[in-house]
């Protein structure tokens, strides 16, 4: 057994789970050596345009749902029929995971999904009621004690890979404690910025500078001392337009309007503007006065619907109402650009159009870059909608459905799927995998920045099922390489279209799916399912893959069940995470980072020899040659188990 505390594992299944800290003692005794290795985020914060620093109207989402740590606490995923997922990342800047634990540490699956989209993640430090008051008197007593708390908070964020804290003091403070609070905030903020570049510390509008607990619903002279000591304030929810007008004119707000996150409670508790399906009214007013916003508990959408199967539809409706007041951010990481639109959950798990696992699952680590979801009305009776759909997929749990009616007066319509800011190499390989619908032709349309600098030469479409022997140019060489890298696969109803573009000095701005009528001039309904879009630097197809290194197996626990022997163990290996989509573990399934807790794996009766194999699948979905896989053998006998 290792020194990992039992709290890192689920008592029933022994699977790794995420949890918060319950008390000041637990916080102060926190040690990096006892941290939960499974809860360390592995996805670095992606670049996006505009960056957080240059976004004038920021949007924070505070995810407070049913107490927190639900199915999302399972760090390797869970079987869940209709989980809450969030996928409108391109609209938001900051994601705060909220619960009523003293210290809320975000589950790494949320941090990974947010970081993949360039969104920063904040944990929560909360004190409330009588116990909270006592805790504050203890830790805010003197410099040494508040620095000890701040140091631990910084270490925890740094260790688990998230980006800062929301500080929420929900109890009155004595004279010494309140005098030390701004000093605590300043020290925490400075240390956080030093250890985690781009991090953020926010203060919740609760306590006043005289120590009273009295929500102000605005920034004003009685709470500005806290605002001045950190990166911003998250106001309480019961504001009116007068509060906004007053704040805009207030001297302490000048030059820092973007740091004032005006709170909106989606549950609409108390006297509030908007909320529920009128949350857009609150946002409209907030943006009119140039403030940032903090949207609290948008999980209301999920909690308020009786049939959880309607969740996607209701979620899309809610966020489209807000979209006029939210800013679309463009991912700007360099190529490759790949997405199979997986939202991190599904009713089956797919690989290359085939069902691999036929049961409901939920794992935000599997969430891929999310497209734009919207509904648009076209001329006449025409309309267009994009939405995630779990009924069929190329890879993961869902595909993108582009559906609508092409009106008689238009011969084609273009659905914008991604807005990006990605520099392109001179030779770009593009693949589109889709299931078309009758009566229309589907293709990919790329929009590049500054067409004057950008010249397209020789766009060749190469259907992947027939490589014509006549034209064996380098393009087809590329195509062969592509199909070799992909291994054996049968597209089973899916159409795979690959092309090569030659460009100079371009940046990709928009990826669109174009739907064109095949003939006639009647209103044409269409339903196209997009399985995957991939844009690669053509040179990268010839880069040899790396081997998996240092595979080790430890923390082995054998459990006897009804007439069977089960192995529980931790498997760890080395491989650059940014190069893979996932790893395939023999006998077990998919892992999304190079650390995996094997739980309840039934093995043959001893004596036995078990080989565990780690096979990386590249970001482009290519299989890595068998010589590069990682392997670990375990021999075991009745009396004892030896690791070979």
XYZ file of C-alpha atoms in Angstrom, residues 165-169 173 181 184-185 201-208 223 226-227 230-235:
26
model
C -9.117 31.476 -5.958
C -12.459 33.046 -5.175
C -12.292 34.229 -1.539
C -15.718 34.174 0.089
C -15.871 35.319 3.755
C -15.030 39.755 11.277
C -7.963 40.787 5.477
C -3.996 38.565 3.408
C -5.556 39.248 -0.022
C -7.700 36.069 -6.978
C -11.244 37.435 -6.618
C -13.072 38.765 -3.562
C -16.759 38.081 -3.041
C -18.827 41.113 -1.975
C -19.778 40.153 1.596
C -17.881 41.706 4.510
C -17.357 45.481 4.880
C -15.660 47.354 0.383
C -10.622 44.465 -0.524
C -11.020 45.211 -4.253
C -6.656 41.652 -5.281
C -7.582 41.079 -8.937
C -11.280 41.870 -8.744
C -14.637 41.662 -7.000
C -17.602 39.350 -7.595
C -20.661 41.338 -6.498
